[in-house]
PDB file of C-alpha atoms and ligand atoms in Angstrom:
ATOM      1  CA  MET A   9      -7.720 -10.401  34.847  1.00 85.00           C
ATOM      2  CA  SER A  10      -7.151 -10.440  31.070  1.00 92.00           C
ATOM      3  CA  LEU A  11      -8.284  -8.062  28.676  1.00 94.00           C
ATOM      4  CA  VAL A  12     -10.143 -10.350  26.588  1.00 96.00           C
ATOM      5  CA  GLU A  13     -11.555 -14.179  27.527  1.00 97.00           C
ATOM      6  CA  ILE A  14     -12.875 -16.833  25.498  1.00 97.00           C
ATOM      7  CA  GLN A  15     -14.265 -19.249  27.186  1.00 97.00           C
ATOM      8  CA  ASN A  16     -15.180 -22.576  25.945  1.00 98.00           C
ATOM      9  CA  ILE A  17     -16.913 -20.964  22.863  1.00 98.00           C
ATOM     10  CA  ASN A  18     -18.635 -23.614  20.100  1.00 98.00           C
ATOM     11  CA  MET A  19     -20.171 -22.645  17.172  1.00 97.00           C
ATOM     12  CA  ASN A  20     -22.787 -24.504  14.651  1.00 97.00           C
ATOM     13  CA  TYR A  21     -24.310 -22.970  11.967  1.00 96.00           C
ATOM     14  CA  HIS A  22     -27.750 -24.082  10.712  1.00 92.00           C
ATOM     15  CA  SER A  23     -28.752 -23.933   7.125  1.00 88.00           C
ATOM     16  CA  PRO A  24     -31.413 -25.524   4.740  1.00 89.00           C
ATOM     17  CA  GLN A  25     -28.523 -27.979   3.924  1.00 86.00           C
ATOM     18  CA  GLY A  26     -27.892 -29.221   7.426  1.00 91.00           C
ATOM     19  CA  GLU A  27     -25.594 -28.441  10.234  1.00 93.00           C
ATOM     20  CA  THR A  28     -22.155 -26.859  10.157  1.00 93.00           C
ATOM     21  CA  GLU A  29     -19.861 -27.350  13.133  1.00 95.00           C
ATOM     22  CA  ALA A  30     -17.685 -24.400  12.679  1.00 96.00           C
ATOM     23  CA  LEU A  31     -15.754 -23.868  16.394  1.00 98.00           C
ATOM     24  CA  LYS A  32     -15.268 -26.769  19.571  1.00 97.00           C
ATOM     25  CA  ASN A  33     -13.947 -25.570  22.544  1.00 97.00           C
ATOM     26  CA  ILE A  34     -11.867 -22.722  21.867  1.00 98.00           C
ATOM     27  CA  SER A  35     -10.613 -20.603  25.000  1.00 98.00           C
ATOM     28  CA  LEU A  36      -8.436 -17.669  24.760  1.00 97.00           C
ATOM     29  CA  ASN A  37      -6.396 -15.147  27.067  1.00 97.00           C
ATOM     30  CA  ILE A  38      -5.753 -12.461  25.815  1.00 96.00           C
ATOM     31  CA  GLN A  39      -3.752  -9.758  27.592  1.00 95.00           C
ATOM     32  CA  GLU A  40      -3.275  -5.866  27.240  1.00 93.00           C
ATOM     33  CA  GLY A  41      -0.268  -4.796  24.786  1.00 92.00           C
ATOM     34  CA  ASP A  42      -0.869  -8.853  23.182  1.00 95.00           C
ATOM     35  CA  PHE A  43      -0.207  -9.127  19.277  1.00 95.00           C
ATOM     36  CA  ILE A  44      -1.810 -12.302  18.765  1.00 97.00           C
ATOM     37  CA  SER A  45      -2.196 -14.283  15.010  1.00 97.00           C
ATOM     38  CA  ILE A  46      -5.077 -16.901  14.955  1.00 97.00           C
ATOM     39  CA  ILE A  47      -3.485 -18.764  11.705  1.00 96.00           C
ATOM     40  CA  GLY A  48      -5.624 -22.331  10.279  1.00 93.00           C
ATOM     41  CA  PRO A  49      -6.798 -23.212   7.529  1.00 89.00           C
ATOM     42  CA  SER A  50      -9.897 -21.734   4.755  1.00 88.00           C
ATOM     43  CA  GLY A  51     -13.343 -22.218   6.009  1.00 90.00           C
ATOM     44  CA  CYS A  52     -12.130 -23.303  10.063  1.00 92.00           C
ATOM     45  CA  GLY A  53     -13.837 -20.774  11.221  1.00 94.00           C
ATOM     46  CA  LYS A  54     -11.467 -17.521  11.646  1.00 95.00           C
ATOM     47  CA  SER A  55     -13.329 -15.175  10.678  1.00 93.00           C
ATOM     48  CA  THR A  56     -16.677 -16.723  12.446  1.00 95.00           C
ATOM     49  CA  LEU A  57     -14.420 -16.416  15.663  1.00 96.00           C
ATOM     50  CA  LEU A  58     -14.128 -12.661  15.319  1.00 94.00           C
ATOM     51  CA  ASN A  59     -17.303 -12.114  14.917  1.00 93.00           C
ATOM     52  CA  ILE A  60     -18.411 -13.961  18.195  1.00 94.00           C
ATOM     53  CA  MET A  61     -15.297 -11.828  19.774  1.00 94.00           C
ATOM     54  CA  CYS A  62     -16.683  -8.452  18.094  1.00 90.00           C
ATOM     55  CA  GLY A  63     -20.604  -9.339  19.545  1.00 89.00           C
ATOM     56  CA  LEU A  64     -21.836  -9.390  16.112  1.00 88.00           C
ATOM     57  CA  LEU A  65     -22.706 -13.222  16.083  1.00 92.00           C
ATOM     58  CA  LYS A  66     -24.072 -15.083  19.050  1.00 93.00           C
ATOM     59  CA  PRO A  67     -21.955 -18.073  19.413  1.00 95.00           C
ATOM     60  CA  SER A  68     -24.262 -21.386  20.092  1.00 97.00           C
ATOM     61  CA  SER A  69     -22.425 -21.682  23.485  1.00 97.00           C
ATOM     62  CA  GLY A  70     -19.365 -20.292  25.365  1.00 97.00           C
ATOM     63  CA  LYS A  71     -18.833 -16.700  25.945  1.00 94.00           C
ATOM     64  CA  ILE A  72     -16.639 -14.115  25.532  1.00 95.00           C
ATOM     65  CA  LEU A  73     -15.728 -11.393  28.846  1.00 95.00           C
ATOM     66  CA  LEU A  74     -14.243  -7.635  28.292  1.00 94.00           C
ATOM     67  CA  GLU A  75     -12.339  -6.021  31.084  1.00 93.00           C
ATOM     68  CA  GLY A  76     -14.077  -9.209  33.126  1.00 93.00           C
ATOM     69  CA  LYS A  77     -17.871  -8.219  31.853  1.00 93.00           C
ATOM     70  CA  GLU A  78     -19.649 -10.525  29.388  1.00 92.00           C
ATOM     71  CA  ILE A  79     -20.114  -8.509  25.598  1.00 88.00           C
ATOM     72  CA  ASN A  80     -23.502  -9.131  24.197  1.00 73.00           C
ATOM     73  CA  GLU A  81     -23.398  -6.738  21.235  1.00 75.00           C
ATOM     74  CA  MET A  82     -20.928  -4.003  19.513  1.00 74.00           C
ATOM     75  CA  ASP A  83     -19.050  -2.727  21.781  1.00 81.00           C
ATOM     76  CA  ASN A  84     -17.103   0.730  21.088  1.00 82.00           C
ATOM     77  CA  ARG A  85     -13.815  -0.664  22.824  1.00 89.00           C
ATOM     78  CA  ILE A  86     -13.303  -3.201  19.948  1.00 92.00           C
ATOM     79  CA  GLY A  87     -12.809  -1.922  16.555  1.00 90.00           C
ATOM     80  CA  TYR A  88     -13.327  -4.033  13.750  1.00 90.00           C
ATOM     81  CA  MET A  89     -11.331  -4.035  10.221  1.00 87.00           C
ATOM     82  CA  PHE A  90     -13.052  -6.655   7.664  1.00 82.00           C
ATOM     83  CA  GLN A  91     -10.998  -8.514   5.524  1.00 77.00           C
ATOM     84  CA  LYS A  92     -12.492  -6.266   3.083  1.00 77.00           C
ATOM     85  CA  ASP A  93     -11.656  -2.346   3.261  1.00 77.00           C
ATOM     86  CA  HIS A  94     -15.961  -1.235   3.174  1.00 84.00           C
ATOM     87  CA  LEU A  95     -14.955   1.809   2.307  1.00 92.00           C
ATOM     88  CA  PHE A  96     -17.910   3.464   0.315  1.00 94.00           C
ATOM     89  CA  GLU A  97     -17.095   4.499  -2.645  1.00 96.00           C
ATOM     90  CA  TRP A  98     -19.469   7.639  -2.990  1.00 96.00           C
ATOM     91  CA  LEU A  99     -17.932   9.467   0.179  1.00 96.00           C
ATOM     92  CA  ASN A 100     -14.045  10.840  -0.564  1.00 97.00           C
ATOM     93  CA  LEU A 101     -11.572   9.441   1.676  1.00 97.00           C
ATOM     94  CA  TRP A 102     -12.283  12.347   5.217  1.00 97.00           C
ATOM     95  CA  GLU A 103     -15.703  11.653   4.514  1.00 96.00           C
ATOM     96  CA  ASN A 104     -15.399   8.064   5.051  1.00 96.00           C
ATOM     97  CA  VAL A 105     -12.755   8.242   7.728  1.00 95.00           C
ATOM     98  CA  SER A 106     -14.699  10.405   9.647  1.00 95.00           C
ATOM     99  CA  LEU A 107     -17.757   8.712   9.492  1.00 92.00           C
ATOM    100  CA  GLY A 108     -17.994   6.454  12.340  1.00 88.00           C
ATOM    101  CA  LEU A 109     -16.967   9.091  14.524  1.00 91.00           C
ATOM    102  CA  LYS A 110     -20.559  11.266  12.990  1.00 92.00           C
ATOM    103  CA  ILE A 111     -22.719   8.425  13.661  1.00 88.00           C
ATOM    104  CA  GLN A 112     -21.552   8.376  17.222  1.00 87.00           C
ATOM    105  CA  LYS A 113     -21.725  12.485  17.574  1.00 91.00           C
ATOM    106  CA  LYS A 114     -18.413  12.790  18.774  1.00 91.00           C
ATOM    107  CA  LEU A 115     -16.756  14.430  15.730  1.00 94.00           C
ATOM    108  CA  ASN A 116     -15.688  17.538  17.587  1.00 96.00           C
ATOM    109  CA  LYS A 117     -12.018  19.923  17.307  1.00 96.00           C
ATOM    110  CA  LYS A 118     -10.179  17.545  19.254  1.00 94.00           C
ATOM    111  CA  THR A 119     -10.964  14.303  17.471  1.00 94.00           C
ATOM    112  CA  LYS A 120     -10.968  15.850  14.158  1.00 96.00           C
ATOM    113  CA  GLU A 121      -7.334  17.124  14.893  1.00 94.00           C
ATOM    114  CA  TYR A 122      -6.313  13.270  15.470  1.00 90.00           C
ATOM    115  CA  LEU A 123      -8.132  11.933  12.375  1.00 94.00           C
ATOM    116  CA  GLU A 124      -5.638  14.770  10.692  1.00 94.00           C
ATOM    117  CA  ASN A 125      -3.163  13.486  12.687  1.00 89.00           C
ATOM    118  CA  LEU A 126      -3.120   9.718  11.925  1.00 86.00           C
ATOM    119  CA  LEU A 127      -4.257  11.202   8.145  1.00 91.00           C
ATOM    120  CA  ASP A 128      -0.744  12.883   8.549  1.00 87.00           C
ATOM    121  CA  SER A 129       1.080  10.614   9.879  1.00 78.00           C
ATOM    122  CA  TYR A 130       0.182   7.844   6.983  1.00 78.00           C
ATOM    123  CA  GLY A 131       0.496   9.929   4.046  1.00 84.00           C
ATOM    124  CA  LEU A 132      -2.627  10.701   3.485  1.00 92.00           C
ATOM    125  CA  SER A 133      -3.698  14.787   4.293  1.00 94.00           C
ATOM    126  CA  SER A 134      -3.444  15.075   0.804  1.00 96.00           C
ATOM    127  CA  PHE A 135      -6.095  12.485  -0.708  1.00 97.00           C
ATOM    128  CA  LYS A 136      -9.013  13.946   1.640  1.00 97.00           C
ATOM    129  CA  LYS A 137     -11.294  14.703  -1.093  1.00 97.00           C
ATOM    130  CA  HIS A 138     -10.483  11.817  -2.982  1.00 97.00           C
ATOM    131  CA  TYR A 139     -13.178   8.638  -3.752  1.00 97.00           C
ATOM    132  CA  PRO A 140     -11.299   5.547  -2.826  1.00 96.00           C
ATOM    133  CA  ASN A 141     -11.388   4.364  -6.309  1.00 96.00           C
ATOM    134  CA  GLU A 142      -8.563   7.222  -6.887  1.00 96.00           C
ATOM    135  CA  LEU A 143      -6.233   5.279  -4.470  1.00 94.00           C
ATOM    136  CA  SER A 144      -4.002   2.296  -3.990  1.00 89.00           C
ATOM    137  CA  GLY A 145      -4.480  -0.772  -2.761  1.00 84.00           C
ATOM    138  CA  GLY A 146      -1.929   0.421   0.098  1.00 82.00           C
ATOM    139  CA  MET A 147      -3.906   3.843   0.503  1.00 88.00           C
ATOM    140  CA  ARG A 148      -7.640   2.360   0.894  1.00 90.00           C
ATOM    141  CA  GLN A 149      -5.992  -0.038   3.461  1.00 84.00           C
ATOM    142  CA  ARG A 150      -4.517   2.373   5.727  1.00 85.00           C
ATOM    143  CA  ALA A 151      -7.478   4.891   5.420  1.00 91.00           C
ATOM    144  CA  ALA A 152      -9.946   1.280   6.551  1.00 90.00           C
ATOM    145  CA  LEU A 153      -7.303   0.939   9.783  1.00 84.00           C
ATOM    146  CA  ILE A 154      -7.682   4.914  10.720  1.00 88.00           C
ATOM    147  CA  ARG A 155     -11.364   4.599  10.385  1.00 91.00           C
ATOM    148  CA  THR A 156     -11.101   1.883  13.314  1.00 88.00           C
ATOM    149  CA  LEU A 157      -8.538   3.847  14.931  1.00 86.00           C
ATOM    150  CA  ALA A 158     -10.655   7.023  14.699  1.00 89.00           C
ATOM    151  CA  LEU A 159     -13.287   5.728  17.367  1.00 88.00           C
ATOM    152  CA  SER A 160      -9.748   4.530  19.631  1.00 86.00           C
ATOM    153  CA  PRO A 161     -11.049   0.954  20.201  1.00 89.00           C
ATOM    154  CA  HIS A 162      -8.542  -0.515  23.400  1.00 87.00           C
ATOM    155  CA  ILE A 163      -8.616  -3.716  20.921  1.00 93.00           C
ATOM    156  CA  LEU A 164      -8.482  -3.944  17.400  1.00 92.00           C
ATOM    157  CA  LEU A 165     -10.024  -7.280  15.397  1.00 94.00           C
ATOM    158  CA  LEU A 166      -8.159  -7.661  12.115  1.00 93.00           C
ATOM    159  CA  ASP A 167      -9.255 -10.391   9.375  1.00 93.00           C
ATOM    160  CA  GLU A 168      -6.469 -11.270   6.947  1.00 90.00           C
ATOM    161  CA  PRO A 169      -5.996  -6.748   6.598  1.00 84.00           C
ATOM    162  CA  PHE A 170      -3.540  -7.735   3.603  1.00 82.00           C
ATOM    163  CA  SER A 171      -4.511 -10.698   1.926  1.00 79.00           C
ATOM    164  CA  ALA A 172      -6.059  -8.019  -1.159  1.00 72.00           C
ATOM    165  CA  LEU A 173      -2.611  -6.701  -1.722  1.00 75.00           C
ATOM    166  CA  ASP A 174      -0.027  -7.802  -3.912  1.00 80.00           C
ATOM    167  CA  TYR A 175       3.323  -9.091  -2.394  1.00 86.00           C
ATOM    168  CA  GLN A 176       5.723  -6.048  -2.454  1.00 84.00           C
ATOM    169  CA  THR A 177       2.850  -3.945  -1.483  1.00 80.00           C
ATOM    170  CA  ARG A 178       1.812  -6.099   1.131  1.00 83.00           C
ATOM    171  CA  LEU A 179       4.938  -6.594   3.222  1.00 88.00           C
ATOM    172  CA  LYS A 180       5.248  -2.938   2.707  1.00 84.00           C
ATOM    173  CA  VAL A 181       2.024  -2.123   3.965  1.00 79.00           C
ATOM    174  CA  CYS A 182       2.195  -4.673   6.799  1.00 87.00           C
ATOM    175  CA  ASP A 183       5.291  -2.670   8.059  1.00 88.00           C
ATOM    176  CA  GLU A 184       3.316   0.455   7.756  1.00 81.00           C
ATOM    177  CA  ILE A 185       0.106  -0.629   9.994  1.00 81.00           C
ATOM    178  CA  PHE A 186       2.664  -2.874  12.435  1.00 89.00           C
ATOM    179  CA  GLN A 187       4.298   0.847  13.404  1.00 86.00           C
ATOM    180  CA  ILE A 188       0.518   2.617  13.875  1.00 80.00           C
ATOM    181  CA  ILE A 189      -0.814  -0.002  16.145  1.00 84.00           C
ATOM    182  CA  LYS A 190       2.460   0.138  17.721  1.00 86.00           C
ATOM    183  CA  ASN A 191       2.535   3.633  18.460  1.00 84.00           C
ATOM    184  CA  ALA A 192      -0.775   3.472  19.239  1.00 82.00           C
ATOM    185  CA  GLY A 193      -0.770   0.816  21.682  1.00 86.00           C
ATOM    186  CA  LYS A 194      -3.023  -1.004  21.146  1.00 89.00           C
ATOM    187  CA  THR A 195      -4.332  -4.585  21.872  1.00 94.00           C
ATOM    188  CA  VAL A 196      -4.645  -6.352  18.153  1.00 95.00           C
ATOM    189  CA  VAL A 197      -5.914 -10.057  17.608  1.00 96.00           C
ATOM    190  CA  MET A 198      -4.977 -10.558  13.486  1.00 96.00           C
ATOM    191  CA  VAL A 199      -6.587 -13.000  11.234  1.00 95.00           C
ATOM    192  CA  THR A 200      -3.962 -14.349   9.069  1.00 92.00           C
ATOM    193  CA  HIS A 201      -3.328 -17.568   6.526  1.00 85.00           C
ATOM    194  CA  ASP A 202       0.234 -16.424   6.350  1.00 91.00           C
ATOM    195  CA  ILE A 203       2.061 -17.747   8.469  1.00 94.00           C
ATOM    196  CA  ALA A 204       5.184 -15.565   7.211  1.00 94.00           C
ATOM    197  CA  GLU A 205       3.231 -12.607   8.458  1.00 94.00           C
ATOM    198  CA  ALA A 206       2.140 -13.886  11.147  1.00 95.00           C
ATOM    199  CA  ILE A 207       5.828 -15.042  13.134  1.00 96.00           C
ATOM    200  CA  SER A 208       6.634 -11.151  11.585  1.00 95.00           C
ATOM    201  CA  THR A 209       4.035  -9.233  13.657  1.00 95.00           C
ATOM    202  CA  SER A 210       2.701 -11.265  16.694  1.00 96.00           C
ATOM    203  CA  SER A 211       3.867 -12.136  20.279  1.00 95.00           C
ATOM    204  CA  ARG A 212       2.203 -14.906  20.012  1.00 97.00           C
ATOM    205  CA  VAL A 213       0.766 -17.720  16.992  1.00 98.00           C
ATOM    206  CA  VAL A 214      -2.606 -19.147  17.882  1.00 98.00           C
ATOM    207  CA  VAL A 215      -2.995 -22.682  15.781  1.00 97.00           C
ATOM    208  CA  LEU A 216      -6.691 -23.533  14.587  1.00 96.00           C
ATOM    209  CA  SER A 217      -7.159 -27.134  13.400  1.00 94.00           C
ATOM    210  CA  LYS A 218      -9.345 -27.836  10.398  1.00 93.00           C
ATOM    211  CA  ARG A 219     -13.222 -27.583  10.726  1.00 93.00           C
ATOM    212  CA  PRO A 220     -14.881 -28.406  13.461  1.00 93.00           C
ATOM    213  CA  SER A 221     -12.065 -25.671  14.490  1.00 95.00           C
ATOM    214  CA  SER A 222     -10.264 -26.438  18.215  1.00 96.00           C
ATOM    215  CA  ILE A 223      -6.715 -24.604  19.481  1.00 97.00           C
ATOM    216  CA  LYS A 224      -4.242 -26.843  18.267  1.00 95.00           C
ATOM    217  CA  LYS A 225      -1.024 -24.995  19.284  1.00 95.00           C
ATOM    218  CA  GLU A 226      -0.252 -21.502  20.863  1.00 96.00           C
ATOM    219  CA  ILE A 227       3.543 -20.649  20.355  1.00 97.00           C
ATOM    220  CA  LEU A 228       5.041 -17.547  22.124  1.00 97.00           C
ATOM    221  CA  LEU A 229       7.228 -15.597  20.017  1.00 96.00           C
ATOM    222  CA  GLU A 230      10.437 -13.904  21.365  1.00 94.00           C
ATOM    223  CA  PHE A 231      13.405 -11.990  18.901  1.00 93.00           C
ATOM    224  CA  SER A 232      15.680  -9.869  20.476  1.00 90.00           C
ATOM    225  CA  ASN A 233      15.243  -5.920  20.276  1.00 84.00           C
ATOM    226  CA  GLU A 234      17.180  -5.770  16.571  1.00 87.00           C
ATOM    227  CA  TYR A 235      14.386  -6.987  14.390  1.00 88.00           C
ATOM    228  CA  GLU A 236      11.239  -5.014  15.770  1.00 87.00           C
ATOM    229  CA  THR A 237       9.850  -4.506  12.899  1.00 92.00           C
ATOM    230  CA  PRO A 238       8.010  -7.051  10.578  1.00 94.00           C
ATOM    231  CA  LEU A 239      10.381  -6.522   7.677  1.00 92.00           C
ATOM    232  CA  HIS A 240      13.416  -7.238  10.477  1.00 93.00           C
ATOM    233  CA  ARG A 241      11.759  -9.906  12.003  1.00 94.00           C
ATOM    234  CA  ARG A 242      11.524 -11.946   8.104  1.00 94.00           C
ATOM    235  CA  GLU A 243      15.368 -11.733   9.014  1.00 94.00           C
ATOM    236  CA  ALA A 244      16.119 -13.109  12.323  1.00 95.00           C
ATOM    237  CA  PRO A 245      17.243 -16.523  12.959  1.00 93.00           C
ATOM    238  CA  GLU A 246      14.519 -17.387  14.948  1.00 94.00           C
ATOM    239  CA  PHE A 247      12.397 -16.537  11.524  1.00 96.00           C
ATOM    240  CA  ARG A 248      12.717 -20.409  10.033  1.00 95.00           C
ATOM    241  CA  ASN A 249      12.345 -22.031  13.328  1.00 96.00           C
ATOM    242  CA  TYR A 250       9.136 -20.513  14.497  1.00 97.00           C
ATOM    243  CA  PHE A 251       8.158 -20.809  10.560  1.00 97.00           C
ATOM    244  CA  ASN A 252       8.456 -25.064  10.676  1.00 95.00           C
ATOM    245  CA  THR A 253       6.669 -25.306  13.993  1.00 95.00           C
ATOM    246  CA  ILE A 254       3.578 -23.299  12.148  1.00 96.00           C
ATOM    247  CA  TRP A 255       4.012 -25.591   9.615  1.00 94.00           C
ATOM    248  CA  LYS A 256       4.263 -28.600  10.806  1.00 93.00           C
ATOM    249  CA  GLU A 257       0.669 -27.881  13.224  1.00 92.00           C
ATOM    250  CA  LEU A 258      -1.383 -26.763  10.064  1.00 89.00           C
ATOM    251  CA  ASP A 259      -3.855 -29.090   8.397  1.00 73.00           C
ATOM    252  CA  PHE A 260      -3.842 -27.813   5.275  1.00 63.00           C
ATOM    253  CA  ASN A 261      -1.710 -30.671   4.073  1.00 54.00           C
ATOM    254  CA  GLU A 262      -3.751 -33.233   5.327  1.00 50.00           C
TER     255      GLU A 262
HETATM  256  P1  ADP B 323     -12.520 -19.062   7.741  1.00 85.41           P
HETATM  257  O1  ADP B 323     -12.857 -17.165   8.195  1.00 85.41           O
HETATM  258  O2  ADP B 323     -11.470 -19.424   8.395  1.00 85.41           O
HETATM  259  O3  ADP B 323     -12.243 -19.333   6.419  1.00 85.41           O
HETATM  260  P2  ADP B 323     -15.770 -18.866   7.959  1.00 85.41           P
HETATM  261  O4  ADP B 323     -15.513 -18.436   9.938  1.00 85.41           O
HETATM  262  O5  ADP B 323     -15.945 -17.679   7.560  1.00 85.41           O
HETATM  263  O6  ADP B 323     -13.780 -18.909   8.011  1.00 85.41           O
HETATM  264  O7  ADP B 323     -16.591 -20.261   8.058  1.00 85.41           O
HETATM  265  C1  ADP B 323     -16.240 -21.651   8.783  1.00 85.41           C
HETATM  266  C2  ADP B 323     -16.993 -22.627   8.834  1.00 85.41           C
HETATM  267  O8  ADP B 323     -18.442 -22.176   8.501  1.00 85.41           O
HETATM  268  C3  ADP B 323     -17.487 -22.549   7.020  1.00 85.41           C
HETATM  269  O9  ADP B 323     -17.523 -24.009   6.349  1.00 85.41           O
HETATM  270  C4  ADP B 323     -18.241 -21.666   6.509  1.00 85.41           C
HETATM  271  O10 ADP B 323     -19.035 -21.981   5.353  1.00 85.41           O
HETATM  272  C5  ADP B 323     -19.502 -21.533   7.495  1.00 85.41           C
HETATM  273  N1  ADP B 323     -19.723 -20.586   7.651  1.00 85.41           N
HETATM  274  C6  ADP B 323     -20.042 -19.007   7.774  1.00 85.41           C
HETATM  275  N2  ADP B 323     -20.642 -18.535   7.869  1.00 85.41           N
HETATM  276  C7  ADP B 323     -22.167 -19.181   7.605  1.00 85.41           C
HETATM  277  C8  ADP B 323     -22.969 -18.907   7.901  1.00 85.41           C
HETATM  278  N3  ADP B 323     -23.642 -17.340   8.321  1.00 85.41           N
HETATM  279  N4  ADP B 323     -23.923 -19.726   7.505  1.00 85.41           N
HETATM  280  C9  ADP B 323     -23.777 -21.097   7.450  1.00 85.41           C
HETATM  281  N5  ADP B 323     -22.723 -21.648   7.777  1.00 85.41           N
HETATM  282  C10 ADP B 323     -21.469 -20.732   7.337  1.00 85.41           C
HETATM  283 MG1   MG B 324     -12.304 -15.294   6.986  1.00 85.41          MG
END
């Protein structure tokens, strides 16, 4: 059984301006430990698909199974990190990362320790009392990830997690976040429009077409062990071939 099964998802938005066909017949199986990147042109329906996967949005037809059972609403097994970090500016770092646990009444000695460890591992311990506007873009992004990890989800949905960062920071934060996720042994579905980012992090890349979006191609990525981190992968000989394959599939030139 797959961890997540996306079965024949169709999504049409209705608004006074008319109907928008966003997703057309999307089916995908996600296995435990997968790191899947979903890549596609802007406006094709990537965020829509993540919103459907976590139960925020109901599809026009089709269903999502998590461990064999249909999901209907927000489920604790799924952690969602939005494109924008959505840190609360009026709460300090500690209050931000512990908020989810507090709301769920799960803030106890053990979970506090887990949070302390995460903050420590990612260089944020001495910033607990700082407010988001006192943190760098990379620190905010790590804080948002720690907040998502705090609830111990099985699966992480990441919507363009690095797009707000400048190029240099982006490479570094991507590397760091990749390590956090690997160490925690999570399954990931990441939306991006950056081909290099998709190749450097993923076990599989799913290319979506223009709207109405369907799956154009799935590419399995394999690298030898010496190219294990995103930064190393960018140096690997296979990188260029994968890049060209994905580039050819993407519709944004048309
Ligand atoms: P992406 O994340 O790939 O850029 P989105 O999933 O945000 O794309 O949007 C896909 C399409 O659906 C776009 O054309 C967008 O304008 C439209 N859309 C998104 N959300 C809504 C909504 N709530 N109502 C109507 N149309 C929407
Ligand atoms: Mg989007």
